[in-house]
Amino acid sequence: MIRLYGPGTSRVLMCAWVLDELGREFEIIEMAPGEAQSDEFLAINPNGKVPALVDGDLKLFESMAISHYLARNYGNGSLWPDSTRDQAVALQWAFWAATELEPPLVTVFGQTLFTPPADRDESAMEKARLQAGKALAVLESVLAEHDMMLGPQFSIADINIASVLAPARYLAKLDVESFPAVHKWHDACLQRSSARRMTDSLKAFANRLEQGLPPR
């Protein structure tokens, strides 16, 4: 059976979304704090970070690599595009999500959720919001012409980007309404039944934060 390692609030949710979309059976191995540094887990991911995947004799880390492997191996004709052109474009957007969209969102996320108001770096947060806005403007230009990232069909490119954006919207309350095409597309992605695990987890996480409880 396919095994995913990591808590339900990490990027393991992206990989789980792929598997749920594909209808594959899998198991999520929850990990306690510090467990990623155990010898057992380091044999799977020597970086000591989550998520990680074990599928038969394959051990794989980095969420984007995991999501692409799953889509390519199990999702031909569905999540994985048929043409080499669209496969290259899907990979392009995976790199873009990791290097252009996610870094400023991580800054906003960290400053908003995990930094006391008196200690927040407002300058860094404003810079990050501007960078995020530029990235979202790029996304808007694509989605103004297509319902999904690669055209009419939902694909791995949509999951990869929507997964990066979701925590910022649910937890850091990032406003995307000024990007109507992005807003419509992201809502459509998250309304898929396969995204339920992600949305439920983020809602639960947000609820605990609002109650002043530590995240699980």
mmCIF file of C-alpha atoms in Angstrom:
data_model
loop_
_atom_site.group_PDB
_atom_site.id
_atom_site.type_symbol
_atom_site.label_atom_id
_atom_site.label_comp_id
_atom_site.label_asym_id
_atom_site.label_seq_id
_atom_site.Cartn_x
_atom_site.Cartn_y
_atom_site.Cartn_z
ATOM 1 C CA MET A 1 0.000 0.000 0.000
ATOM 2 C CA ILE A 2 1.116 3.569 -0.676
ATOM 3 C CA ARG A 3 2.195 5.343 2.507
ATOM 4 C CA LEU A 4 2.424 9.102 3.057
ATOM 5 C CA TYR A 5 4.372 10.369 6.041
ATOM 6 C CA GLY A 6 3.580 13.627 7.781
ATOM 7 C CA PRO A 7 0.898 15.528 9.694
ATOM 8 C CA GLY A 8 -2.382 16.418 8.078
ATOM 9 C CA THR A 9 -1.525 20.108 8.134
ATOM 10 C CA SER A 10 1.621 19.821 6.031
ATOM 11 C CA ARG A 11 2.224 19.512 2.305
ATOM 12 C CA VAL A 12 1.205 15.887 2.708
ATOM 13 C CA LEU A 13 -2.280 17.249 1.963
ATOM 14 C CA MET A 14 -1.216 18.061 -1.587
ATOM 15 C CA CYS A 15 -0.088 14.492 -2.158
ATOM 16 C CA ALA A 16 -3.215 13.119 -0.485
ATOM 17 C CA TRP A 17 -5.342 15.277 -2.797
ATOM 18 C CA VAL A 18 -3.656 13.681 -5.811
ATOM 19 C CA LEU A 19 -4.301 10.195 -4.465
ATOM 20 C CA ASP A 20 -7.907 10.997 -3.572
ATOM 21 C CA GLU A 21 -8.480 12.413 -7.057
ATOM 22 C CA LEU A 22 -7.069 9.223 -8.556
ATOM 23 C CA GLY A 23 -9.082 7.005 -6.221
ATOM 24 C CA ARG A 24 -5.967 5.215 -4.975
ATOM 25 C CA GLU A 25 -5.867 3.442 -1.636
ATOM 26 C CA PHE A 26 -3.220 4.833 0.700
ATOM 27 C CA GLU A 27 -2.324 5.354 4.333
ATOM 28 C CA ILE A 28 -1.208 8.551 6.046
ATOM 29 C CA ILE A 29 1.404 7.899 8.729
ATOM 30 C CA GLU A 30 1.002 10.661 11.315
ATOM 31 C CA MET A 31 4.284 11.714 12.876
ATOM 32 C CA ALA A 32 4.919 13.112 16.326
ATOM 33 C CA PRO A 33 7.239 16.118 16.810
ATOM 34 C CA GLY A 34 10.850 15.018 16.408
ATOM 35 C CA GLU A 35 9.941 11.730 14.778
ATOM 36 C CA ALA A 36 11.240 12.953 11.428
ATOM 37 C CA GLN A 37 14.737 12.765 12.917
ATOM 38 C CA SER A 38 14.421 9.098 13.811
ATOM 39 C CA ASP A 39 16.699 6.616 12.097
ATOM 40 C CA GLU A 40 13.678 4.868 10.634
ATOM 41 C CA PHE A 41 12.378 7.998 8.928
ATOM 42 C CA LEU A 42 15.816 9.249 7.880
ATOM 43 C CA ALA A 43 16.131 6.031 5.892
ATOM 44 C CA ILE A 44 13.149 7.286 3.879
ATOM 45 C CA ASN A 45 14.063 10.969 3.734
ATOM 46 C CA PRO A 46 17.625 11.799 4.812
ATOM 47 C CA ASN A 47 16.601 15.476 5.037
ATOM 48 C CA GLY A 48 14.420 14.645 8.023
ATOM 49 C CA LYS A 49 11.419 16.520 6.656
ATOM 50 C CA VAL A 50 7.862 15.686 5.619
ATOM 51 C CA PRO A 51 6.113 14.751 3.470
ATOM 52 C CA ALA A 52 7.652 11.546 2.203
ATOM 53 C CA LEU A 53 6.181 8.673 0.239
ATOM 54 C CA VAL A 54 6.798 4.951 0.107
ATOM 55 C CA ASP A 55 5.295 3.069 -2.828
ATOM 56 C CA GLY A 56 6.607 -0.468 -3.040
ATOM 57 C CA ASP A 57 10.383 -0.163 -3.102
ATOM 58 C CA LEU A 58 10.282 3.531 -4.049
ATOM 59 C CA LYS A 59 11.100 6.091 -1.360
ATOM 60 C CA LEU A 60 10.450 9.668 -2.439
ATOM 61 C CA PHE A 61 10.519 13.099 -0.840
ATOM 62 C CA GLU A 62 9.649 16.680 -1.904
ATOM 63 C CA SER A 63 5.909 17.189 -2.315
ATOM 64 C CA MET A 64 6.066 18.446 -5.908
ATOM 65 C CA ALA A 65 8.110 15.417 -6.942
ATOM 66 C CA ILE A 66 5.682 13.125 -5.126
ATOM 67 C CA SER A 67 2.624 14.701 -6.741
ATOM 68 C CA HIS A 68 4.154 14.466 -10.218
ATOM 69 C CA TYR A 69 5.192 10.860 -9.689
ATOM 70 C CA LEU A 70 1.693 9.904 -8.557
ATOM 71 C CA ALA A 71 0.023 11.715 -11.446
ATOM 72 C CA ARG A 72 2.433 10.267 -14.017
ATOM 73 C CA ASN A 73 2.366 6.734 -12.634
ATOM 74 C CA TYR A 74 -1.330 6.439 -11.862
ATOM 75 C CA GLY A 75 -3.041 9.296 -13.682
ATOM 76 C CA ASN A 76 -2.382 8.966 -17.403
ATOM 77 C CA GLY A 77 -5.373 10.314 -19.249
ATOM 78 C CA SER A 78 -6.676 12.117 -16.175
ATOM 79 C CA LEU A 79 -4.376 14.199 -13.966
ATOM 80 C CA TRP A 80 -1.311 13.618 -16.120
ATOM 81 C CA PRO A 81 -1.562 15.327 -19.529
ATOM 82 C CA ASP A 82 -1.099 13.282 -22.690
ATOM 83 C CA SER A 83 1.152 15.586 -24.709
ATOM 84 C CA THR A 84 4.808 16.226 -23.919
ATOM 85 C CA ARG A 85 4.047 19.924 -24.369
ATOM 86 C CA ASP A 86 1.435 19.962 -21.604
ATOM 87 C CA GLN A 87 3.626 17.760 -19.411
ATOM 88 C CA ALA A 88 6.383 20.378 -19.701
ATOM 89 C CA VAL A 89 3.926 23.179 -18.912
ATOM 90 C CA ALA A 90 2.684 21.285 -15.854
ATOM 91 C CA LEU A 91 6.278 20.980 -14.642
ATOM 92 C CA GLN A 92 6.828 24.671 -15.356
ATOM 93 C CA TRP A 93 3.917 25.609 -13.105
ATOM 94 C CA ALA A 94 5.141 23.300 -10.348
ATOM 95 C CA PHE A 95 8.480 25.135 -10.262
ATOM 96 C CA TRP A 96 6.647 28.466 -10.449
ATOM 97 C CA ALA A 97 4.406 27.594 -7.519
ATOM 98 C CA ALA A 98 7.416 26.628 -5.400
ATOM 99 C CA THR A 99 9.645 29.577 -6.321
ATOM 100 C CA GLU A 100 7.321 32.488 -7.136
ATOM 101 C CA LEU A 101 4.022 31.937 -5.325
ATOM 102 C CA GLU A 102 4.887 30.031 -2.165
ATOM 103 C CA PRO A 103 7.804 32.046 -0.669
ATOM 104 C CA PRO A 104 5.859 35.300 -0.123
ATOM 105 C CA LEU A 105 2.842 33.331 1.093
ATOM 106 C CA VAL A 106 5.037 31.577 3.669
ATOM 107 C CA THR A 107 6.164 34.981 4.937
ATOM 108 C CA VAL A 108 2.593 36.244 5.219
ATOM 109 C CA PHE A 109 1.547 32.965 6.827
ATOM 110 C CA GLY A 110 4.345 33.025 9.411
ATOM 111 C CA GLN A 111 3.955 36.682 10.306
ATOM 112 C CA THR A 112 0.167 36.457 10.591
ATOM 113 C CA LEU A 113 -0.239 33.165 12.424
ATOM 114 C CA PHE A 114 2.909 32.477 14.381
ATOM 115 C CA THR A 115 4.335 35.895 15.244
ATOM 116 C CA PRO A 116 2.876 37.975 18.112
ATOM 117 C CA PRO A 117 1.483 41.300 16.836
ATOM 118 C CA ALA A 118 4.132 43.309 18.668
ATOM 119 C CA ASP A 119 6.913 41.319 17.008
ATOM 120 C CA ARG A 120 5.622 41.308 13.436
ATOM 121 C CA ASP A 121 7.801 42.743 10.710
ATOM 122 C CA GLU A 122 5.275 44.920 8.914
ATOM 123 C CA SER A 123 7.805 45.874 6.245
ATOM 124 C CA ALA A 124 8.548 42.236 5.424
ATOM 125 C CA MET A 125 4.849 41.417 5.406
ATOM 126 C CA GLU A 126 4.024 44.292 3.052
ATOM 127 C CA LYS A 127 6.839 43.275 0.712
ATOM 128 C CA ALA A 128 5.586 39.682 0.764
ATOM 129 C CA ARG A 129 2.020 40.773 0.000
ATOM 130 C CA LEU A 130 3.257 42.781 -2.982
ATOM 131 C CA GLN A 131 5.244 39.795 -4.254
ATOM 132 C CA ALA A 132 2.230 37.534 -3.781
ATOM 133 C CA GLY A 133 0.104 40.032 -5.673
ATOM 134 C CA LYS A 134 2.509 39.959 -8.615
ATOM 135 C CA ALA A 135 2.407 36.167 -8.674
ATOM 136 C CA LEU A 136 -1.381 36.154 -8.486
ATOM 137 C CA ALA A 137 -1.498 38.644 -11.365
ATOM 138 C CA VAL A 138 0.458 36.146 -13.471
ATOM 139 C CA LEU A 139 -2.006 33.429 -12.487
ATOM 140 C CA GLU A 140 -4.904 35.731 -13.301
ATOM 141 C CA SER A 141 -3.584 36.312 -16.827
ATOM 142 C CA VAL A 142 -3.612 32.562 -17.493
ATOM 143 C CA LEU A 143 -6.927 31.754 -15.850
ATOM 144 C CA ALA A 144 -8.678 34.638 -17.570
ATOM 145 C CA GLU A 145 -8.312 32.573 -20.764
ATOM 146 C CA HIS A 146 -8.704 29.013 -19.426
ATOM 147 C CA ASP A 147 -10.933 27.405 -16.817
ATOM 148 C CA MET A 148 -7.977 25.347 -15.566
ATOM 149 C CA MET A 149 -4.206 25.741 -15.761
ATOM 150 C CA LEU A 150 -3.740 23.576 -18.858
ATOM 151 C CA GLY A 151 -7.056 24.358 -20.506
ATOM 152 C CA PRO A 152 -10.494 22.869 -19.840
ATOM 153 C CA GLN A 153 -9.348 19.732 -17.983
ATOM 154 C CA PHE A 154 -8.419 19.621 -14.296
ATOM 155 C CA SER A 155 -4.832 18.371 -13.969
ATOM 156 C CA ILE A 156 -1.868 17.985 -11.666
ATOM 157 C CA ALA A 157 -0.959 21.615 -12.391
ATOM 158 C CA ASP A 158 -4.181 22.745 -10.730
ATOM 159 C CA ILE A 159 -3.640 20.628 -7.616
ATOM 160 C CA ASN A 160 -0.061 21.805 -7.186
ATOM 161 C CA ILE A 161 -0.923 25.499 -7.333
ATOM 162 C CA ALA A 162 -4.265 25.290 -5.520
ATOM 163 C CA SER A 163 -2.575 23.402 -2.659
ATOM 164 C CA VAL A 164 0.003 26.153 -2.204
ATOM 165 C CA LEU A 165 -2.651 28.865 -2.210
ATOM 166 C CA ALA A 166 -5.186 27.152 0.072
ATOM 167 C CA PRO A 167 -3.417 27.592 3.466
ATOM 168 C CA ALA A 168 -2.869 31.289 2.782
ATOM 169 C CA ARG A 169 -6.579 31.760 2.090
ATOM 170 C CA TYR A 170 -7.904 29.628 4.928
ATOM 171 C CA LEU A 171 -5.397 30.496 7.632
ATOM 172 C CA ALA A 172 -3.797 33.835 6.758
ATOM 173 C CA LYS A 173 -7.037 35.169 5.222
ATOM 174 C CA LEU A 174 -5.296 36.174 2.003
ATOM 175 C CA ASP A 175 -7.769 38.125 -0.136
ATOM 176 C CA VAL A 176 -7.916 36.948 -3.751
ATOM 177 C CA GLU A 177 -11.190 38.655 -4.684
ATOM 178 C CA SER A 178 -9.291 41.310 -6.642
ATOM 179 C CA PHE A 179 -8.214 38.460 -8.936
ATOM 180 C CA PRO A 180 -11.634 37.198 -10.089
ATOM 181 C CA ALA A 181 -10.385 34.459 -12.406
ATOM 182 C CA VAL A 182 -8.078 33.106 -9.693
ATOM 183 C CA HIS A 183 -10.896 33.303 -7.146
ATOM 184 C CA LYS A 184 -13.326 31.404 -9.389
ATOM 185 C CA TRP A 185 -10.731 28.781 -10.327
ATOM 186 C CA HIS A 186 -9.532 28.211 -6.773
ATOM 187 C CA ASP A 187 -13.049 27.847 -5.438
ATOM 188 C CA ALA A 188 -13.807 25.337 -8.200
ATOM 189 C CA CYS A 189 -10.692 23.328 -7.328
ATOM 190 C CA LEU A 190 -11.480 23.243 -3.620
ATOM 191 C CA GLN A 191 -15.096 22.250 -4.242
ATOM 192 C CA ARG A 192 -14.005 18.960 -5.767
ATOM 193 C CA SER A 193 -14.778 15.985 -3.562
ATOM 194 C CA SER A 194 -11.106 14.961 -3.758
ATOM 195 C CA ALA A 195 -10.133 18.236 -2.030
ATOM 196 C CA ARG A 196 -12.311 17.513 1.012
ATOM 197 C CA ARG A 197 -9.430 16.154 3.076
ATOM 198 C CA MET A 198 -7.480 19.379 2.545
ATOM 199 C CA THR A 199 -10.352 21.776 3.170
ATOM 200 C CA ASP A 200 -11.565 19.917 6.268
ATOM 201 C CA SER A 201 -8.053 19.869 7.712
ATOM 202 C CA LEU A 202 -7.496 23.586 7.068
ATOM 203 C CA LYS A 203 -10.889 24.484 8.543
ATOM 204 C CA ALA A 204 -10.112 22.450 11.654
ATOM 205 C CA PHE A 205 -6.681 24.064 11.933
ATOM 206 C CA ALA A 206 -8.205 27.553 11.585
ATOM 207 C CA ASN A 207 -10.858 26.754 14.174
ATOM 208 C CA ARG A 208 -8.251 25.673 16.721
ATOM 209 C CA LEU A 209 -6.247 28.843 16.125
ATOM 210 C CA GLU A 210 -9.357 30.988 16.603
ATOM 211 C CA GLN A 211 -9.981 29.222 19.921
ATOM 212 C CA GLY A 212 -6.410 29.816 21.007
ATOM 213 C CA LEU A 213 -5.668 26.094 21.004
ATOM 214 C CA PRO A 214 -2.362 24.627 19.780
ATOM 215 C CA PRO A 215 -2.581 23.009 16.336
ATOM 216 C CA ARG A 216 -2.578 19.232 16.374
#
